[in-house]
PDB file of C-alpha atoms in Angstrom:
ATOM      1  CA  MET U1379     140.765 127.014  89.273  1.00  0.00           C
ATOM      2  CA  LYS U1380     139.900 129.874  91.502  1.00  0.00           C
ATOM      3  CA  ILE U1381     140.710 130.331  95.283  1.00  0.00           C
ATOM      4  CA  LYS U1382     138.828 132.569  97.681  1.00  0.00           C
ATOM      5  CA  THR U1383     140.172 133.179 101.214  1.00  0.00           C
ATOM      6  CA  LEU U1384     137.892 134.032 104.167  1.00  0.00           C
ATOM      7  CA  ASN U1385     139.769 134.923 107.305  1.00  0.00           C
ATOM      8  CA  ASN U1386     138.219 134.675 110.838  1.00  0.00           C
ATOM      9  CA  TYR U1387     139.893 137.558 112.558  1.00  0.00           C
ATOM     10  CA  TYR U1388     139.226 136.234 116.000  1.00  0.00           C
ATOM     11  CA  ASN U1389     141.702 133.455 115.612  1.00  0.00           C
ATOM     12  CA  ASP U1390     143.219 134.325 112.216  1.00  0.00           C
ATOM     13  CA  GLU U1391     141.868 131.029 110.821  1.00  0.00           C
ATOM     14  CA  ASN U1392     141.686 130.728 107.030  1.00  0.00           C
ATOM     15  CA  THR U1393     138.748 129.107 105.337  1.00  0.00           C
ATOM     16  CA  TYR U1394     139.102 128.510 101.642  1.00  0.00           C
ATOM     17  CA  ILE U1395     136.660 128.183  98.811  1.00  0.00           C
ATOM     18  CA  VAL U1396     138.284 126.525  95.758  1.00  0.00           C
ATOM     19  CA  TYR U1397     136.211 126.009  92.498  1.00  0.00           C
ATOM     20  CA  ASP U1398     136.248 125.304  88.881  1.00  0.00           C
ATOM     21  CA  GLU U1399     135.863 128.559  86.949  1.00  0.00           C
ATOM     22  CA  ILE U1400     133.804 126.899  84.042  1.00  0.00           C
ATOM     23  CA  THR U1401     131.289 124.790  86.052  1.00  0.00           C
ATOM     24  CA  LYS U1402     131.385 126.874  89.372  1.00  0.00           C
ATOM     25  CA  ASN U1403     131.431 123.526  91.260  1.00  0.00           C
ATOM     26  CA  GLY U1404     133.896 123.577  94.277  1.00  0.00           C
ATOM     27  CA  VAL U1405     134.804 122.814  97.752  1.00  0.00           C
ATOM     28  CA  VAL U1406     135.217 124.456 101.087  1.00  0.00           C
ATOM     29  CA  ILE U1407     138.371 123.818 103.127  1.00  0.00           C
ATOM     30  CA  ASP U1408     138.303 124.146 106.984  1.00  0.00           C
ATOM     31  CA  PRO U1409     134.979 125.846 107.691  1.00  0.00           C
ATOM     32  CA  GLY U1410     135.999 127.899 110.768  1.00  0.00           C
ATOM     33  CA  TYR U1411     134.548 131.064 109.154  1.00  0.00           C
ATOM     34  CA  LYS U1412     130.855 131.833 109.886  1.00  0.00           C
ATOM     35  CA  CYS U1413     128.564 129.680 107.738  1.00  0.00           C
ATOM     36  CA  GLU U1414     126.524 132.718 106.626  1.00  0.00           C
ATOM     37  CA  GLY U1415     129.689 134.419 105.307  1.00  0.00           C
ATOM     38  CA  ILE U1416     130.772 131.281 103.436  1.00  0.00           C
ATOM     39  CA  LEU U1417     127.340 130.916 101.847  1.00  0.00           C
ATOM     40  CA  LYS U1418     127.238 134.626 100.784  1.00  0.00           C
ATOM     41  CA  THR U1419     130.695 134.466  99.146  1.00  0.00           C
ATOM     42  CA  ALA U1420     129.682 131.361  97.318  1.00  0.00           C
ATOM     43  CA  SER U1421     126.314 132.882  96.217  1.00  0.00           C
ATOM     44  CA  ASP U1422     127.929 136.102  95.045  1.00  0.00           C
ATOM     45  CA  ASP U1423     130.013 134.163  92.615  1.00  0.00           C
ATOM     46  CA  GLU U1424     127.413 131.458  91.926  1.00  0.00           C
ATOM     47  CA  ILE U1425     129.594 128.671  93.379  1.00  0.00           C
ATOM     48  CA  ASN U1426     128.116 125.341  94.066  1.00  0.00           C
ATOM     49  CA  ILE U1427     129.622 123.772  97.150  1.00  0.00           C
ATOM     50  CA  LYS U1428     129.904 120.045  96.565  1.00  0.00           C
ATOM     51  CA  TYR U1429     132.319 118.959  99.312  1.00  0.00           C
ATOM     52  CA  ILE U1430     133.700 120.213 102.615  1.00  0.00           C
ATOM     53  CA  LEU U1431     137.276 119.236 103.273  1.00  0.00           C
ATOM     54  CA  ILE U1432     138.873 119.432 106.682  1.00  0.00           C
ATOM     55  CA  THR U1433     142.700 119.266 107.303  1.00  0.00           C
ATOM     56  CA  HIS U1434     142.361 118.289 110.965  1.00  0.00           C
ATOM     57  CA  CYS U1435     139.920 118.226 113.942  1.00  0.00           C
ATOM     58  CA  HIS U1436     140.540 121.435 115.884  1.00  0.00           C
ATOM     59  CA  TYR U1437     137.477 123.657 116.738  1.00  0.00           C
ATOM     60  CA  ASP U1438     138.759 126.693 114.898  1.00  0.00           C
ATOM     61  CA  HIS U1439     138.767 124.791 111.692  1.00  0.00           C
ATOM     62  CA  ILE U1440     135.342 122.981 112.114  1.00  0.00           C
ATOM     63  CA  SER U1441     133.261 125.327 114.159  1.00  0.00           C
ATOM     64  CA  ASP U1442     130.687 125.938 111.423  1.00  0.00           C
ATOM     65  CA  LEU U1443     131.047 122.611 109.775  1.00  0.00           C
ATOM     66  CA  GLU U1444     127.705 121.184 110.797  1.00  0.00           C
ATOM     67  CA  SER U1445     125.778 124.328 109.804  1.00  0.00           C
ATOM     68  CA  LEU U1446     127.462 124.321 106.394  1.00  0.00           C
ATOM     69  CA  ARG U1447     126.717 120.574 105.886  1.00  0.00           C
ATOM     70  CA  GLU U1448     123.066 121.108 106.702  1.00  0.00           C
ATOM     71  CA  LYS U1449     122.613 124.191 104.499  1.00  0.00           C
ATOM     72  CA  THR U1450     124.508 122.897 101.415  1.00  0.00           C
ATOM     73  CA  LYS U1451     124.098 119.120 101.709  1.00  0.00           C
ATOM     74  CA  ALA U1452     127.773 118.941 100.830  1.00  0.00           C
ATOM     75  CA  LEU U1453     129.609 115.797 101.733  1.00  0.00           C
ATOM     76  CA  LEU U1454     132.405 115.892 104.430  1.00  0.00           C
ATOM     77  CA  VAL U1455     135.806 114.710 103.281  1.00  0.00           C
ATOM     78  CA  SER U1456     138.647 113.912 105.721  1.00  0.00           C
ATOM     79  CA  GLY U1457     141.454 111.529 106.586  1.00  0.00           C
ATOM     80  CA  LYS U1458     140.610 108.407 108.576  1.00  0.00           C
ATOM     81  CA  ASN U1459     141.656 109.653 112.111  1.00  0.00           C
ATOM     82  CA  ALA U1460     139.467 112.876 111.887  1.00  0.00           C
ATOM     83  CA  VAL U1461     136.348 110.766 111.645  1.00  0.00           C
ATOM     84  CA  VAL U1462     136.870 110.034 115.300  1.00  0.00           C
ATOM     85  CA  ASN U1463     138.522 113.234 116.379  1.00  0.00           C
ATOM     86  CA  ILE U1464     135.837 115.645 115.213  1.00  0.00           C
ATOM     87  CA  GLY U1465     133.381 114.014 117.502  1.00  0.00           C
ATOM     88  CA  LYS U1466     135.502 114.214 120.688  1.00  0.00           C
ATOM     89  CA  PRO U1467     135.552 117.498 122.497  1.00  0.00           C
ATOM     90  CA  GLU U1468     138.593 116.581 124.570  1.00  0.00           C
ATOM     91  CA  ILE U1469     140.538 116.247 121.222  1.00  0.00           C
ATOM     92  CA  ASN U1470     138.948 118.987 119.093  1.00  0.00           C
ATOM     93  CA  HIS U1471     139.487 121.415 122.060  1.00  0.00           C
ATOM     94  CA  SER U1472     136.049 122.907 121.578  1.00  0.00           C
ATOM     95  CA  VAL U1473     135.254 123.559 125.301  1.00  0.00           C
ATOM     96  CA  PHE U1474     138.399 125.659 125.589  1.00  0.00           C
ATOM     97  CA  GLY U1475     137.955 127.594 122.355  1.00  0.00           C
ATOM     98  CA  LEU U1476     134.209 127.721 121.910  1.00  0.00           C
ATOM     99  CA  GLY U1477     132.939 127.325 125.456  1.00  0.00           C
ATOM    100  CA  TYR U1478     130.796 124.361 124.656  1.00  0.00           C
ATOM    101  CA  GLU U1479     131.302 120.772 123.388  1.00  0.00           C
ATOM    102  CA  LEU U1480     131.352 120.313 119.637  1.00  0.00           C
ATOM    103  CA  ARG U1481     130.625 116.874 118.520  1.00  0.00           C
ATOM    104  CA  ALA U1482     130.576 116.809 114.597  1.00  0.00           C
ATOM    105  CA  LYS U1483     129.176 113.924 112.638  1.00  0.00           C
ATOM    106  CA  LYS U1484     131.355 111.473 110.889  1.00  0.00           C
ATOM    107  CA  SER U1485     132.798 112.094 107.387  1.00  0.00           C
ATOM    108  CA  GLU U1486     130.837 110.742 104.414  1.00  0.00           C
ATOM    109  CA  ILE U1487     134.112 110.322 102.429  1.00  0.00           C
ATOM    110  CA  ILE U1488     137.377 109.100 103.926  1.00  0.00           C
ATOM    111  CA  LEU U1489     140.518 109.638 101.814  1.00  0.00           C
ATOM    112  CA  ASN U1490     143.537 107.340 102.395  1.00  0.00           C
ATOM    113  CA  ASP U1491     147.043 108.627 102.132  1.00  0.00           C
ATOM    114  CA  ASN U1492     147.838 109.660  98.482  1.00  0.00           C
ATOM    115  CA  GLU U1493     144.168 109.090  97.445  1.00  0.00           C
ATOM    116  CA  SER U1494     142.495 111.567  95.168  1.00  0.00           C
ATOM    117  CA  LEU U1495     139.100 113.192  94.749  1.00  0.00           C
ATOM    118  CA  THR U1496     138.124 114.957  91.486  1.00  0.00           C
ATOM    119  CA  VAL U1497     135.636 117.855  91.169  1.00  0.00           C
ATOM    120  CA  ASP U1498     135.426 118.781  87.487  1.00  0.00           C
ATOM    121  CA  GLY U1499     138.673 120.497  86.734  1.00  0.00           C
ATOM    122  CA  LEU U1500     139.982 120.108  90.208  1.00  0.00           C
ATOM    123  CA  ASN U1501     142.223 117.107  91.102  1.00  0.00           C
ATOM    124  CA  ILE U1502     142.584 116.970  94.900  1.00  0.00           C
ATOM    125  CA  LYS U1503     145.223 114.620  96.368  1.00  0.00           C
ATOM    126  CA  CYS U1504     145.157 113.971 100.115  1.00  0.00           C
ATOM    127  CA  ILE U1505     148.394 113.389 101.910  1.00  0.00           C
ATOM    128  CA  TYR U1506     148.764 112.356 105.549  1.00  0.00           C
ATOM    129  CA  THR U1507     150.735 114.741 107.631  1.00  0.00           C
ATOM    130  CA  PRO U1508     150.472 113.914 111.341  1.00  0.00           C
ATOM    131  CA  GLY U1509     152.194 115.972 114.040  1.00  0.00           C
ATOM    132  CA  HIS U1510     150.030 118.961 114.924  1.00  0.00           C
ATOM    133  CA  THR U1511     147.359 116.320 115.437  1.00  0.00           C
ATOM    134  CA  ASP U1512     147.324 112.537 114.567  1.00  0.00           C
ATOM    135  CA  CYS U1513     144.550 113.322 112.005  1.00  0.00           C
ATOM    136  CA  GLY U1514     146.438 115.998 110.120  1.00  0.00           C
ATOM    137  CA  VAL U1515     146.192 115.905 106.322  1.00  0.00           C
ATOM    138  CA  CYS U1516     147.069 118.422 103.479  1.00  0.00           C
ATOM    139  CA  TYR U1517     145.347 118.669 100.122  1.00  0.00           C
ATOM    140  CA  ILE U1518     147.208 119.154  96.895  1.00  0.00           C
ATOM    141  CA  PHE U1519     145.188 120.725  94.076  1.00  0.00           C
ATOM    142  CA  ASN U1520     146.243 120.144  90.499  1.00  0.00           C
ATOM    143  CA  ASP U1521     149.907 119.492  91.642  1.00  0.00           C
ATOM    144  CA  LYS U1522     150.479 123.240  92.154  1.00  0.00           C
ATOM    145  CA  ASN U1523     148.706 124.397  95.276  1.00  0.00           C
ATOM    146  CA  ILE U1524     148.656 122.844  98.718  1.00  0.00           C
ATOM    147  CA  PHE U1525     146.313 123.569 101.657  1.00  0.00           C
ATOM    148  CA  THR U1526     148.392 122.701 104.806  1.00  0.00           C
ATOM    149  CA  GLY U1527     145.985 123.421 107.737  1.00  0.00           C
ATOM    150  CA  ASP U1528     148.136 123.755 110.855  1.00  0.00           C
ATOM    151  CA  THR U1529     151.080 121.659 109.544  1.00  0.00           C
ATOM    152  CA  LEU U1530     152.969 124.401 107.916  1.00  0.00           C
ATOM    153  CA  PHE U1531     152.724 128.196 108.060  1.00  0.00           C
ATOM    154  CA  LEU U1532     154.676 131.183 106.627  1.00  0.00           C
ATOM    155  CA  ARG U1533     157.968 130.938 108.327  1.00  0.00           C
ATOM    156  CA  SER U1534     156.382 128.744 111.157  1.00  0.00           C
ATOM    157  CA  ILE U1535     154.900 125.351 111.895  1.00  0.00           C
ATOM    158  CA  GLY U1536     151.991 124.132 113.859  1.00  0.00           C
ATOM    159  CA  ARG U1537     152.042 123.539 117.631  1.00  0.00           C
ATOM    160  CA  TYR U1538     152.242 119.959 118.892  1.00  0.00           C
ATOM    161  CA  ASP U1539     151.443 120.273 122.573  1.00  0.00           C
ATOM    162  CA  LEU U1540     147.775 119.664 122.259  1.00  0.00           C
ATOM    163  CA  PRO U1541     146.007 116.187 122.404  1.00  0.00           C
ATOM    164  CA  THR U1542     147.401 113.747 119.822  1.00  0.00           C
ATOM    165  CA  GLY U1543     150.194 116.145 118.827  1.00  0.00           C
ATOM    166  CA  ASN U1544     153.846 114.953 118.326  1.00  0.00           C
ATOM    167  CA  GLY U1545     156.751 117.184 117.471  1.00  0.00           C
ATOM    168  CA  ASP U1546     158.920 114.486 115.873  1.00  0.00           C
ATOM    169  CA  GLU U1547     155.992 113.459 113.561  1.00  0.00           C
ATOM    170  CA  LEU U1548     155.397 116.989 112.587  1.00  0.00           C
ATOM    171  CA  VAL U1549     158.888 117.708 111.530  1.00  0.00           C
ATOM    172  CA  ASN U1550     159.005 114.422 109.678  1.00  0.00           C
ATOM    173  CA  SER U1551     155.732 115.214 107.940  1.00  0.00           C
ATOM    174  CA  ILE U1552     157.144 118.488 106.695  1.00  0.00           C
ATOM    175  CA  LYS U1553     160.451 117.111 105.561  1.00  0.00           C
ATOM    176  CA  THR U1554     159.200 113.965 103.865  1.00  0.00           C
ATOM    177  CA  ARG U1555     155.767 114.901 102.664  1.00  0.00           C
ATOM    178  CA  LEU U1556     155.930 118.694 102.026  1.00  0.00           C
ATOM    179  CA  TYR U1557     159.506 119.624 101.269  1.00  0.00           C
ATOM    180  CA  THR U1558     159.632 116.993  98.619  1.00  0.00           C
ATOM    181  CA  LEU U1559     157.075 118.898  96.566  1.00  0.00           C
ATOM    182  CA  ASP U1560     158.208 121.311  93.767  1.00  0.00           C
ATOM    183  CA  ASP U1561     159.649 124.648  95.213  1.00  0.00           C
ATOM    184  CA  GLU U1562     157.078 126.470  93.191  1.00  0.00           C
ATOM    185  CA  THR U1563     154.079 124.870  94.964  1.00  0.00           C
ATOM    186  CA  MET U1564     152.062 127.528  96.517  1.00  0.00           C
ATOM    187  CA  VAL U1565     151.185 127.000 100.280  1.00  0.00           C
ATOM    188  CA  PHE U1566     147.807 128.012 101.685  1.00  0.00           C
ATOM    189  CA  PRO U1567     147.984 127.567 105.474  1.00  0.00           C
ATOM    190  CA  GLY U1568     145.304 127.406 108.081  1.00  0.00           C
ATOM    191  CA  HIS U1569     146.501 130.685 109.682  1.00  0.00           C
ATOM    192  CA  GLY U1570     148.507 133.588 108.372  1.00  0.00           C
ATOM    193  CA  GLY U1571     149.607 134.476 104.847  1.00  0.00           C
ATOM    194  CA  GLN U1572     150.489 132.419 101.801  1.00  0.00           C
ATOM    195  CA  THR U1573     153.878 131.132 100.916  1.00  0.00           C
ATOM    196  CA  SER U1574     155.662 128.525  98.795  1.00  0.00           C
ATOM    197  CA  ILE U1575     157.532 125.294  99.518  1.00  0.00           C
ATOM    198  CA  GLY U1576     160.778 126.694  98.134  1.00  0.00           C
ATOM    199  CA  TYR U1577     160.503 129.804 100.468  1.00  0.00           C
ATOM    200  CA  GLU U1578     159.890 127.662 103.521  1.00  0.00           C
ATOM    201  CA  LYS U1579     162.777 125.430 102.780  1.00  0.00           C
ATOM    202  CA  LYS U1580     165.046 128.427 102.838  1.00  0.00           C
ATOM    203  CA  PHE U1581     163.657 130.629 105.401  1.00  0.00           C
ATOM    204  CA  ASN U1582     161.597 128.563 107.891  1.00  0.00           C
ATOM    205  CA  MET U1583     163.688 128.556 111.114  1.00  0.00           C
ATOM    206  CA  TYR U1584     161.739 125.634 112.552  1.00  0.00           C
ATOM    207  CA  VAL U1585     162.210 123.105 109.755  1.00  0.00           C
ATOM    208  CA  LYS U1586     165.020 123.813 107.176  1.00  0.00           C
ATOM    209  CA  GLY U1587     164.864 122.092 103.802  1.00  0.00           C
TER     210      GLY U1587
END
């Protein structure tokens, strides 16, 4: 399993490409990075993008979603509430962030809580983590790496003052869904640097383990 990180420096959003080293088949997580840049990175390493995964609905994580879907024919994967939220500008906050209404099409694949998707050597488990938004999910890859979107950051947590956000739900999601994972689990957040579950349980001033 290999991970490539593309950072949109305008809003410090992380887009990830995760793929099987042998078959070169993989996924893109949160396409807020420019579609052309994602495609070039994938092409340079001969990666075949089979699925696009989103952790939640906000514009900075889905701004290039439709372009990427069109050019790769990859299937969109999300939790159930994101199917609605990505098509609603008042929830995905696109007018504020992009200056225009973003109405993404519905997901082809909806994963339930604790449901998994397999891509060759990648086992991807979806866990529901509402709070930053009501559609927030995280994806655990091969029981060792978790992509947390805007739920958990390095020494910080996601905001919860935007539509469908809830602070109590966010803290509960972190404590009951993330902090119960192995301390060695590596965390790849939607913004900022990488961390680990064990580190956050010790040093995250917003939610202590």
